[in-house]
mmCIF file of C-alpha atoms in Angstrom:
data_model
loop_
_atom_site.group_PDB
_atom_site.id
_atom_site.type_symbol
_atom_site.label_atom_id
_atom_site.label_comp_id
_atom_site.label_asym_id
_atom_site.label_seq_id
_atom_site.Cartn_x
_atom_site.Cartn_y
_atom_site.Cartn_z
ATOM 1 C CA UNK A 1213 0.000 0.000 0.000
ATOM 2 C CA UNK A 1214 1.172 3.521 -0.786
ATOM 3 C CA UNK A 1215 2.640 5.592 2.064
ATOM 4 C CA UNK A 1216 0.228 8.394 1.122
ATOM 5 C CA UNK A 1217 -3.484 8.435 0.489
ATOM 6 C CA UNK A 1218 -4.891 10.686 -2.202
ATOM 7 C CA UNK A 1219 -7.167 13.428 -0.893
ATOM 8 C CA UNK A 1220 -9.970 15.123 -2.789
ATOM 9 C CA UNK A 1221 -11.682 18.272 -1.519
ATOM 10 C CA UNK A 1222 -15.417 18.532 -2.191
ATOM 11 C CA UNK A 1223 -16.583 22.076 -1.560
ATOM 12 C CA UNK A 1224 -14.301 24.984 -2.431
ATOM 13 C CA UNK A 1225 -15.673 27.696 -0.181
ATOM 14 C CA UNK A 1226 -14.115 29.709 2.615
ATOM 15 C CA UNK A 1227 -12.628 26.841 4.650
ATOM 16 C CA UNK A 1228 -11.151 24.847 1.748
ATOM 17 C CA UNK A 1229 -8.066 27.058 1.497
ATOM 18 C CA UNK A 1230 -6.983 26.102 5.022
ATOM 19 C CA UNK A 1231 -7.113 22.390 4.217
ATOM 20 C CA UNK A 1232 -5.210 22.868 0.961
ATOM 21 C CA UNK A 1233 -2.618 25.154 2.523
ATOM 22 C CA UNK A 1234 -1.911 23.104 5.648
ATOM 23 C CA UNK A 1235 -2.149 19.518 4.345
ATOM 24 C CA UNK A 1236 1.521 19.465 3.186
ATOM 25 C CA UNK A 1237 2.581 19.728 6.843
ATOM 26 C CA UNK A 1238 1.539 16.123 7.420
ATOM 27 C CA UNK A 1239 2.519 12.593 6.513
ATOM 28 C CA UNK A 1240 0.136 10.169 4.884
ATOM 29 C CA UNK A 1241 -1.901 12.597 2.784
ATOM 30 C CA UNK A 1242 -1.592 14.378 -0.542
ATOM 31 C CA UNK A 1243 -4.337 16.711 -1.781
ATOM 32 C CA UNK A 1244 -4.671 15.957 -5.489
ATOM 33 C CA UNK A 1245 -8.002 17.325 -6.708
ATOM 34 C CA UNK A 1246 -10.991 19.456 -5.786
ATOM 35 C CA UNK A 1247 -14.580 19.883 -6.917
ATOM 36 C CA UNK A 1248 -17.585 22.086 -6.263
ATOM 37 C CA UNK A 1249 -21.095 22.374 -7.702
ATOM 38 C CA UNK A 1250 -19.817 25.806 -8.750
ATOM 39 C CA UNK A 1251 -17.160 24.601 -11.174
ATOM 40 C CA UNK A 1252 -15.611 28.081 -11.396
ATOM 41 C CA UNK A 1253 -14.893 27.958 -7.657
ATOM 42 C CA UNK A 1254 -13.180 24.578 -8.080
ATOM 43 C CA UNK A 1255 -11.066 25.849 -10.946
ATOM 44 C CA UNK A 1256 -10.018 28.915 -8.948
ATOM 45 C CA UNK A 1257 -8.930 26.819 -5.956
ATOM 46 C CA UNK A 1258 -7.181 24.325 -8.233
ATOM 47 C CA UNK A 1259 -5.150 27.085 -9.833
ATOM 48 C CA UNK A 1260 -4.361 28.650 -6.452
ATOM 49 C CA UNK A 1261 -2.976 25.416 -4.988
ATOM 50 C CA UNK A 1262 -1.766 23.594 -8.117
ATOM 51 C CA UNK A 1263 -4.453 20.901 -7.953
ATOM 52 C CA UNK A 1264 -6.645 19.166 -10.493
ATOM 53 C CA UNK A 1265 -10.165 20.568 -10.867
ATOM 54 C CA UNK A 1266 -12.854 17.905 -11.190
ATOM 55 C CA UNK A 1267 -16.604 17.805 -11.515
ATOM 56 C CA UNK A 1268 -18.345 16.361 -8.469
ATOM 57 C CA UNK A 1269 -18.978 13.072 -10.271
ATOM 58 C CA UNK A 1270 -15.419 13.071 -11.568
ATOM 59 C CA UNK A 1271 -14.028 13.421 -8.054
ATOM 60 C CA UNK A 1272 -16.231 10.588 -6.772
ATOM 61 C CA UNK A 1273 -14.935 8.339 -9.542
ATOM 62 C CA UNK A 1274 -11.263 9.393 -9.510
ATOM 63 C CA UNK A 1275 -8.957 6.375 -9.146
ATOM 64 C CA UNK A 1276 -6.211 8.351 -7.367
ATOM 65 C CA UNK A 1277 -8.518 9.655 -4.603
ATOM 66 C CA UNK A 1278 -8.829 7.562 -1.442
ATOM 67 C CA UNK A 1279 -10.414 10.043 0.988
ATOM 68 C CA UNK A 1280 -12.801 12.844 0.101
ATOM 69 C CA UNK A 1281 -13.051 15.795 2.493
ATOM 70 C CA UNK A 1282 -16.660 16.968 2.666
ATOM 71 C CA UNK A 1283 -16.671 20.766 2.996
ATOM 72 C CA UNK A 1284 -20.248 21.379 1.882
ATOM 73 C CA UNK A 1285 -22.765 23.208 4.098
ATOM 74 C CA UNK A 1286 -23.953 21.298 7.212
ATOM 75 C CA UNK A 1287 -27.416 20.551 5.836
ATOM 76 C CA UNK A 1288 -25.802 18.728 2.891
ATOM 77 C CA UNK A 1289 -23.200 16.786 4.888
ATOM 78 C CA UNK A 1290 -25.188 13.565 5.248
ATOM 79 C CA UNK A 1291 -26.224 13.186 1.602
ATOM 80 C CA UNK A 1292 -22.777 14.123 0.305
ATOM 81 C CA UNK A 1293 -20.983 11.786 2.719
ATOM 82 C CA UNK A 1294 -23.392 8.987 1.794
ATOM 83 C CA UNK A 1295 -22.546 9.432 -1.895
ATOM 84 C CA UNK A 1296 -18.825 9.454 -1.089
ATOM 85 C CA UNK A 1297 -19.098 6.157 0.803
ATOM 86 C CA UNK A 1298 -21.237 4.617 -1.909
ATOM 87 C CA UNK A 1299 -18.538 5.601 -4.406
ATOM 88 C CA UNK A 1300 -16.078 3.499 -2.394
ATOM 89 C CA UNK A 1301 -14.142 6.366 -0.794
ATOM 90 C CA UNK A 1302 -13.385 7.099 2.836
ATOM 91 C CA UNK A 1303 -14.905 10.390 4.000
ATOM 92 C CA UNK A 1304 -13.658 13.086 6.369
ATOM 93 C CA UNK A 1305 -16.248 15.802 6.986
ATOM 94 C CA UNK A 1306 -16.250 19.290 8.331
ATOM 95 C CA UNK A 1307 -18.283 19.665 11.502
ATOM 96 C CA UNK A 1308 -20.934 18.721 12.288
ATOM 97 C CA UNK A 1309 -20.663 15.652 10.063
ATOM 98 C CA UNK A 1310 -24.410 14.959 10.424
ATOM 99 C CA UNK A 1311 -27.336 16.812 11.977
ATOM 100 C CA UNK A 1312 -28.825 13.867 13.851
ATOM 101 C CA UNK A 1313 -28.056 10.487 15.357
ATOM 102 C CA UNK A 1314 -30.114 8.607 12.763
ATOM 103 C CA UNK A 1315 -28.042 10.086 9.936
ATOM 104 C CA UNK A 1316 -24.820 9.169 11.717
ATOM 105 C CA UNK A 1317 -26.002 5.606 12.295
ATOM 106 C CA UNK A 1318 -26.879 5.292 8.605
ATOM 107 C CA UNK A 1319 -23.391 6.421 7.560
ATOM 108 C CA UNK A 1320 -21.864 4.025 10.085
ATOM 109 C CA UNK A 1321 -23.737 1.100 8.544
ATOM 110 C CA UNK A 1322 -22.701 1.996 4.988
ATOM 111 C CA UNK A 1323 -19.089 2.452 6.077
ATOM 112 C CA UNK A 1324 -19.084 -0.848 7.994
ATOM 113 C CA UNK A 1325 -20.542 -2.788 5.090
ATOM 114 C CA UNK A 1326 -17.938 -1.425 2.685
ATOM 115 C CA UNK A 1327 -14.908 -1.465 4.966
ATOM 116 C CA UNK A 1328 -14.550 2.322 4.867
ATOM 117 C CA UNK A 1329 -13.730 4.989 7.440
ATOM 118 C CA UNK A 1330 -15.653 8.105 8.450
ATOM 119 C CA UNK A 1331 -13.905 10.943 10.248
ATOM 120 C CA UNK A 1332 -14.940 14.434 11.223
ATOM 121 C CA UNK A 1333 -13.595 17.773 12.300
ATOM 122 C CA UNK A 1334 -12.912 19.426 14.624
ATOM 123 C CA UNK A 1335 -9.367 18.287 15.246
ATOM 124 C CA UNK A 1336 -8.381 21.280 17.391
ATOM 125 C CA UNK A 1337 -8.563 19.088 20.509
ATOM 126 C CA UNK A 1338 -5.353 17.491 19.158
ATOM 127 C CA UNK A 1339 -3.598 20.833 19.637
ATOM 128 C CA UNK A 1340 -0.730 21.194 22.069
ATOM 129 C CA UNK A 1341 -2.725 23.219 24.598
ATOM 130 C CA UNK A 1342 -5.616 20.783 24.778
ATOM 131 C CA UNK A 1343 -3.352 17.754 24.890
ATOM 132 C CA UNK A 1344 -1.527 19.378 27.804
ATOM 133 C CA UNK A 1345 -4.905 19.776 29.511
ATOM 134 C CA UNK A 1346 -5.589 16.103 28.729
ATOM 135 C CA UNK A 1347 -2.225 15.128 30.253
ATOM 136 C CA UNK A 1348 -3.012 17.101 33.408
ATOM 137 C CA UNK A 1349 -6.469 15.550 33.750
ATOM 138 C CA UNK A 1350 -5.121 12.044 33.127
ATOM 139 C CA UNK A 1351 -2.324 12.541 35.661
ATOM 140 C CA UNK A 1352 -4.845 13.741 38.279
ATOM 141 C CA UNK A 1353 -3.033 17.079 38.605
ATOM 142 C CA UNK A 1354 -6.148 18.907 39.843
ATOM 143 C CA UNK A 1355 -7.792 15.855 41.355
ATOM 144 C CA UNK A 1356 -11.086 14.437 40.135
ATOM 145 C CA UNK A 1357 -12.870 17.016 37.957
ATOM 146 C CA UNK A 1358 -16.288 17.633 39.489
ATOM 147 C CA UNK A 1359 -17.594 20.598 37.494
ATOM 148 C CA UNK A 1360 -16.721 23.293 34.982
ATOM 149 C CA UNK A 1361 -17.860 26.151 32.771
ATOM 150 C CA UNK A 1362 -17.625 26.994 29.065
ATOM 151 C CA UNK A 1363 -18.447 30.289 27.378
ATOM 152 C CA UNK A 1364 -18.413 31.027 23.636
ATOM 153 C CA UNK A 1365 -20.193 34.327 23.018
ATOM 154 C CA UNK A 1366 -19.959 37.020 20.335
ATOM 155 C CA UNK A 1367 -22.129 39.425 18.296
ATOM 156 C CA UNK A 1368 -22.425 36.913 15.436
ATOM 157 C CA UNK A 1369 -21.051 35.626 12.149
ATOM 158 C CA UNK A 1370 -22.754 38.133 9.836
ATOM 159 C CA UNK A 1371 -20.119 40.692 10.807
ATOM 160 C CA UNK A 1372 -17.241 38.932 9.002
ATOM 161 C CA UNK A 1373 -18.392 35.987 6.860
ATOM 162 C CA UNK A 1374 -19.100 36.795 3.176
ATOM 163 C CA UNK A 1375 -22.097 34.399 3.025
ATOM 164 C CA UNK A 1376 -23.367 33.941 6.599
ATOM 165 C CA UNK A 1377 -26.899 32.716 5.794
ATOM 166 C CA UNK A 1378 -26.371 29.061 6.773
ATOM 167 C CA UNK A 1379 -25.196 30.039 10.267
ATOM 168 C CA UNK A 1380 -28.764 31.084 11.081
ATOM 169 C CA UNK A 1381 -30.591 28.106 9.557
ATOM 170 C CA UNK A 1382 -31.257 24.686 11.115
ATOM 171 C CA UNK A 1383 -27.873 22.982 11.231
ATOM 172 C CA UNK A 1384 -26.175 26.260 12.143
ATOM 173 C CA UNK A 1385 -26.439 28.375 15.274
ATOM 174 C CA UNK A 1386 -23.800 28.670 17.990
ATOM 175 C CA UNK A 1387 -24.372 25.111 19.256
ATOM 176 C CA UNK A 1388 -23.938 23.187 15.990
ATOM 177 C CA UNK A 1389 -21.379 25.610 14.525
ATOM 178 C CA UNK A 1390 -19.152 26.305 17.549
ATOM 179 C CA UNK A 1391 -20.303 23.565 19.888
ATOM 180 C CA UNK A 1392 -18.263 20.838 18.161
ATOM 181 C CA UNK A 1393 -15.044 22.504 19.358
ATOM 182 C CA UNK A 1394 -16.198 22.798 22.952
ATOM 183 C CA UNK A 1395 -18.092 19.523 23.321
ATOM 184 C CA UNK A 1396 -15.358 17.530 21.536
ATOM 185 C CA UNK A 1397 -12.743 18.944 23.877
ATOM 186 C CA UNK A 1398 -14.848 18.228 26.943
ATOM 187 C CA UNK A 1399 -15.484 14.633 25.831
ATOM 188 C CA UNK A 1400 -11.801 14.011 25.122
ATOM 189 C CA UNK A 1401 -10.987 15.454 28.566
ATOM 190 C CA UNK A 1402 -13.809 14.023 30.698
ATOM 191 C CA UNK A 1403 -15.360 11.188 28.687
ATOM 192 C CA UNK A 1404 -18.921 10.773 27.398
ATOM 193 C CA UNK A 1405 -21.957 12.813 28.456
ATOM 194 C CA UNK A 1406 -24.821 11.158 30.358
ATOM 195 C CA UNK A 1407 -27.582 13.774 30.164
ATOM 196 C CA UNK A 1408 -28.236 17.440 29.376
ATOM 197 C CA UNK A 1409 -30.682 20.241 30.018
ATOM 198 C CA UNK A 1410 -30.922 23.715 28.438
ATOM 199 C CA UNK A 1411 -32.828 26.912 27.815
ATOM 200 C CA UNK A 1412 -32.670 28.700 24.450
ATOM 201 C CA UNK A 1413 -33.797 31.892 22.722
ATOM 202 C CA UNK A 1414 -33.058 34.316 19.881
ATOM 203 C CA UNK A 1415 -32.512 38.036 20.398
ATOM 204 C CA UNK A 1416 -34.082 38.959 17.043
ATOM 205 C CA UNK A 1417 -35.971 37.444 14.135
ATOM 206 C CA UNK A 1418 -33.498 38.698 11.533
ATOM 207 C CA UNK A 1419 -29.864 39.776 11.253
ATOM 208 C CA UNK A 1420 -28.242 42.444 9.093
ATOM 209 C CA UNK A 1421 -25.092 41.498 7.182
ATOM 210 C CA UNK A 1422 -22.288 43.996 7.822
ATOM 211 C CA UNK A 1423 -19.576 42.180 5.829
ATOM 212 C CA UNK A 1424 -18.827 42.548 2.151
ATOM 213 C CA UNK A 1425 -19.987 41.941 -0.533
ATOM 214 C CA UNK A 1426 -23.559 41.729 0.850
ATOM 215 C CA UNK A 1427 -23.476 44.636 3.303
ATOM 216 C CA UNK A 1428 -26.978 45.607 4.425
ATOM 217 C CA UNK A 1429 -28.825 42.427 3.389
ATOM 218 C CA UNK A 1430 -31.198 40.838 5.917
ATOM 219 C CA UNK A 1431 -31.064 37.194 7.074
ATOM 220 C CA UNK A 1432 -34.000 35.376 8.670
ATOM 221 C CA UNK A 1433 -33.070 33.686 11.971
ATOM 222 C CA UNK A 1434 -34.330 30.086 11.972
ATOM 223 C CA UNK A 1435 -32.388 28.586 14.883
ATOM 224 C CA UNK A 1436 -31.716 29.662 18.494
ATOM 225 C CA UNK A 1437 -28.840 32.107 18.879
ATOM 226 C CA UNK A 1438 -28.500 31.984 22.673
ATOM 227 C CA UNK A 1439 -28.342 28.667 24.560
ATOM 228 C CA UNK A 1440 -27.543 28.060 28.235
ATOM 229 C CA UNK A 1441 -26.984 24.352 28.889
ATOM 230 C CA UNK A 1442 -25.784 21.989 31.604
ATOM 231 C CA UNK A 1443 -24.067 18.706 30.743
ATOM 232 C CA UNK A 1444 -23.683 15.872 33.219
ATOM 233 C CA UNK A 1445 -20.889 13.440 32.336
ATOM 234 C CA UNK A 1446 -20.738 9.735 33.164
ATOM 235 C CA UNK A 1447 -17.674 10.633 35.253
ATOM 236 C CA UNK A 1448 -19.966 12.640 37.541
ATOM 237 C CA UNK A 1449 -18.742 16.075 36.414
ATOM 238 C CA UNK A 1450 -21.314 18.701 35.508
ATOM 239 C CA UNK A 1451 -20.395 21.529 33.138
ATOM 240 C CA UNK A 1452 -22.325 24.716 32.382
ATOM 241 C CA UNK A 1453 -22.103 25.686 28.700
ATOM 242 C CA UNK A 1454 -23.239 29.097 27.405
ATOM 243 C CA UNK A 1455 -23.171 29.727 23.651
ATOM 244 C CA UNK A 1456 -24.498 32.930 22.082
ATOM 245 C CA UNK A 1457 -24.345 35.188 19.047
ATOM 246 C CA UNK A 1458 -26.245 37.893 20.924
ATOM 247 C CA UNK A 1459 -23.412 39.166 23.159
ATOM 248 C CA UNK A 1460 -21.300 42.220 22.363
ATOM 249 C CA UNK A 1461 -18.739 41.732 25.123
ATOM 250 C CA UNK A 1462 -18.144 39.486 28.132
ATOM 251 C CA UNK A 1463 -15.416 38.685 30.656
ATOM 252 C CA UNK A 1464 -15.766 34.919 31.024
ATOM 253 C CA UNK A 1465 -12.976 32.416 30.391
ATOM 254 C CA UNK A 1466 -13.458 30.036 27.460
ATOM 255 C CA UNK A 1467 -13.228 26.874 29.565
ATOM 256 C CA UNK A 1468 -12.535 26.142 33.226
ATOM 257 C CA UNK A 1469 -12.486 22.726 34.905
ATOM 258 C CA UNK A 1470 -12.790 22.498 38.673
ATOM 259 C CA UNK A 1471 -11.094 19.584 40.420
ATOM 260 C CA UNK A 1472 -10.945 18.555 44.045
ATOM 261 C CA UNK A 1473 -7.328 19.752 44.272
ATOM 262 C CA UNK A 1474 -7.290 22.756 41.930
ATOM 263 C CA UNK A 1475 -8.581 24.509 38.828
ATOM 264 C CA UNK A 1476 -7.613 24.054 35.177
ATOM 265 C CA UNK A 1477 -7.989 27.027 32.814
ATOM 266 C CA UNK A 1478 -8.214 25.718 29.234
ATOM 267 C CA UNK A 1479 -7.866 28.109 26.258
ATOM 268 C CA UNK A 1480 -10.345 28.465 23.397
ATOM 269 C CA UNK A 1481 -10.826 25.012 21.807
ATOM 270 C CA UNK A 1482 -11.525 26.728 18.500
ATOM 271 C CA UNK A 1483 -7.714 26.952 18.262
ATOM 272 C CA UNK A 1484 -4.873 24.457 18.637
ATOM 273 C CA UNK A 1485 -2.697 26.564 20.937
ATOM 274 C CA UNK A 1486 -3.020 28.955 23.837
ATOM 275 C CA UNK A 1487 -2.056 29.124 27.486
ATOM 276 C CA UNK A 1488 -3.119 26.401 29.894
ATOM 277 C CA UNK A 1489 -3.082 27.555 33.507
ATOM 278 C CA UNK A 1490 -3.472 25.462 36.636
ATOM 279 C CA UNK A 1491 -3.840 26.039 40.336
ATOM 280 C CA UNK A 1492 -2.970 23.832 43.266
ATOM 281 C CA UNK A 1493 -5.828 24.655 45.608
ATOM 282 C CA UNK A 1494 -6.093 28.426 45.061
ATOM 283 C CA UNK A 1495 -2.555 29.208 43.894
ATOM 284 C CA UNK A 1496 -1.354 29.243 40.282
ATOM 285 C CA UNK A 1497 1.642 26.986 39.510
ATOM 286 C CA UNK A 1498 4.038 26.649 36.563
ATOM 287 C CA UNK A 1499 3.045 23.582 34.519
ATOM 288 C CA UNK A 1500 4.258 23.811 30.922
ATOM 289 C CA UNK A 1501 8.037 24.127 31.147
ATOM 290 C CA UNK A 1502 8.708 20.635 29.721
ATOM 291 C CA UNK A 1503 5.675 20.285 27.425
ATOM 292 C CA UNK A 1504 7.248 20.685 23.960
ATOM 293 C CA UNK A 1505 4.235 19.799 21.826
ATOM 294 C CA UNK A 1506 4.702 20.547 18.101
ATOM 295 C CA UNK A 1507 1.068 21.600 17.710
ATOM 296 C CA UNK A 1508 1.656 24.445 20.174
ATOM 297 C CA UNK A 1509 4.105 26.260 17.903
ATOM 298 C CA UNK A 1510 2.868 29.350 16.061
ATOM 299 C CA UNK A 1511 3.015 28.544 12.347
ATOM 300 C CA UNK A 1512 0.241 30.593 10.756
ATOM 301 C CA UNK A 1513 -0.079 34.364 11.188
ATOM 302 C CA UNK A 1514 1.048 34.191 14.787
ATOM 303 C CA UNK A 1515 -1.200 31.264 15.704
ATOM 304 C CA UNK A 1516 -0.722 27.514 16.071
ATOM 305 C CA UNK A 1517 -2.835 26.186 13.201
ATOM 306 C CA UNK A 1518 -2.627 22.472 12.413
ATOM 307 C CA UNK A 1519 -5.943 21.909 10.678
ATOM 308 C CA UNK A 1520 -5.873 18.581 8.814
ATOM 309 C CA UNK A 1521 -4.107 16.886 11.740
ATOM 310 C CA UNK A 1522 -7.257 14.813 12.224
ATOM 311 C CA UNK A 1523 -7.365 13.983 8.522
ATOM 312 C CA UNK A 1524 -3.702 12.949 8.550
ATOM 313 C CA UNK A 1525 -4.233 10.829 11.659
ATOM 314 C CA UNK A 1526 -7.144 9.104 9.914
ATOM 315 C CA UNK A 1527 -5.088 8.434 6.779
ATOM 316 C CA UNK A 1528 -2.205 7.000 8.779
ATOM 317 C CA UNK A 1529 -4.649 4.959 10.858
ATOM 318 C CA UNK A 1530 -5.974 3.418 7.643
ATOM 319 C CA UNK A 1531 -2.432 2.650 6.481
ATOM 320 C CA UNK A 1532 -1.446 1.293 9.917
ATOM 321 C CA UNK A 1533 -4.749 -0.504 10.600
ATOM 322 C CA UNK A 1534 -5.454 1.266 13.894
ATOM 323 C CA UNK A 1535 -8.334 3.441 15.190
ATOM 324 C CA UNK A 1536 -8.319 7.114 14.246
ATOM 325 C CA UNK A 1537 -8.914 9.829 16.815
ATOM 326 C CA UNK A 1538 -11.552 11.956 15.034
ATOM 327 C CA UNK A 1539 -13.744 8.890 14.679
ATOM 328 C CA UNK A 1540 -17.374 8.425 13.728
ATOM 329 C CA UNK A 1541 -18.239 7.036 17.172
ATOM 330 C CA UNK A 1542 -16.683 10.045 18.923
ATOM 331 C CA UNK A 1543 -18.145 12.599 16.492
ATOM 332 C CA UNK A 1544 -21.604 11.004 16.623
ATOM 333 C CA UNK A 1545 -21.655 11.242 20.408
ATOM 334 C CA UNK A 1546 -20.760 14.933 20.131
ATOM 335 C CA UNK A 1547 -23.619 15.435 17.630
ATOM 336 C CA UNK A 1548 -25.980 13.589 19.984
ATOM 337 C CA UNK A 1549 -25.000 15.894 22.848
ATOM 338 C CA UNK A 1550 -25.448 19.044 20.753
ATOM 339 C CA UNK A 1551 -28.795 18.072 19.213
ATOM 340 C CA UNK A 1552 -30.019 16.953 22.643
ATOM 341 C CA UNK A 1553 -29.068 20.383 24.043
ATOM 342 C CA UNK A 1554 -31.141 22.030 21.300
ATOM 343 C CA UNK A 1555 -34.069 19.671 21.949
ATOM 344 C CA UNK A 1556 -33.818 20.266 25.705
ATOM 345 C CA UNK A 1557 -33.901 24.008 25.066
ATOM 346 C CA UNK A 1558 -37.081 23.649 23.020
ATOM 347 C CA UNK A 1559 -38.811 21.283 25.460
ATOM 348 C CA UNK A 1560 -37.496 22.587 28.771
ATOM 349 C CA UNK A 1561 -36.536 19.061 29.802
ATOM 350 C CA UNK A 1562 -33.624 16.994 31.019
ATOM 351 C CA UNK A 1563 -32.695 14.541 28.260
ATOM 352 C CA UNK A 1564 -30.615 11.374 28.482
ATOM 353 C CA UNK A 1565 -27.921 10.889 25.828
ATOM 354 C CA UNK A 1566 -28.456 7.669 23.889
ATOM 355 C CA UNK A 1567 -24.960 7.271 22.463
ATOM 356 C CA UNK A 1568 -21.594 6.850 24.099
ATOM 357 C CA UNK A 1569 -17.960 6.593 23.003
ATOM 358 C CA UNK A 1570 -14.445 5.940 24.156
ATOM 359 C CA UNK A 1571 -12.214 8.948 24.676
ATOM 360 C CA UNK A 1572 -9.880 9.386 21.677
ATOM 361 C CA UNK A 1573 -6.360 8.201 22.319
ATOM 362 C CA UNK A 1574 -4.234 11.040 23.666
ATOM 363 C CA UNK A 1575 -1.760 12.709 21.296
ATOM 364 C CA UNK A 1576 1.375 13.464 23.349
ATOM 365 C CA UNK A 1577 4.322 15.358 21.826
ATOM 366 C CA UNK A 1578 6.116 12.348 20.274
ATOM 367 C CA UNK A 1579 2.940 11.016 18.687
ATOM 368 C CA UNK A 1580 2.197 14.465 17.251
ATOM 369 C CA UNK A 1581 5.721 14.653 15.779
ATOM 370 C CA UNK A 1582 5.060 11.340 14.040
ATOM 371 C CA UNK A 1583 2.174 12.970 12.124
ATOM 372 C CA UNK A 1584 4.339 15.739 10.703
ATOM 373 C CA UNK A 1585 6.090 15.452 7.343
ATOM 374 C CA UNK A 1586 9.182 17.334 8.570
#
């Protein structure tokens, strides 16, 4: 078997450039072609990154493509991923990879029957900061984690995204768009979620785009834009999670975990890097002096950006016949938690989570180095 798997990108919108630009950092993958229903967009990306432009059907049939990265809008993820699997290709999807547990189970069955893999973003929990937090939790540095808080709040996506419509439709909103980063990180740190409850609302019925080129256009809001949730984990920990696009400014930390022996301050899981801080009882201590994780190093406009690490890990897992970290089981549990939060917000109930998963294998510094091409 080849030491590299051929990668095709399906969907050449805003996020595709990051995948194409950062993939060469990693072993096991080579982006070879791209496609989009807008063939002009595919041709433009192909020229920008020296790739082959394909039609959608051409990409599905291409003999040199082993994994197709599904970068379509969330509402199309299931149907597109189904077609990719039925074409005999592995699929790695942007988040959320499906919008419901039934869709995820259907993809799992197709993949199982054909001997194929399904993977999904986000892979930011593989970043150096979050793997340091994982190391500290696993080594009992703050004692048993009993509770925590998460806050991801801003004025909204219409202020910067050129086509923000889908953020405010079913499948978008701050839970399904940003929640994958936060819930994935919590599950890799604390394990699976047992049950959830929530309250939800929207500050307005429409939003005004203030980005170009559609400045001034109105968008109808079709999904909650403020959600306050509580997650109870099988470990016993309970975490408050507040996600909103109706907040101009706030002073809350992104993520804090409270243990019996101290507190762990975890940076924004939307990014790979950042500062992890820890206390012993009430006093801060120095923790990171010997944690030389390659995915903590700034490599992209002053930030640590290692997007496609999850894709590379999946490709190498296929080649090495081992489980991959951004797995279907893990991602489906995260989707179950998020959709249950939304349902709990609508119903005003406490809902049990029907799925579970194993925590992804940790990615310590040496294992991360093994993913890198240089």
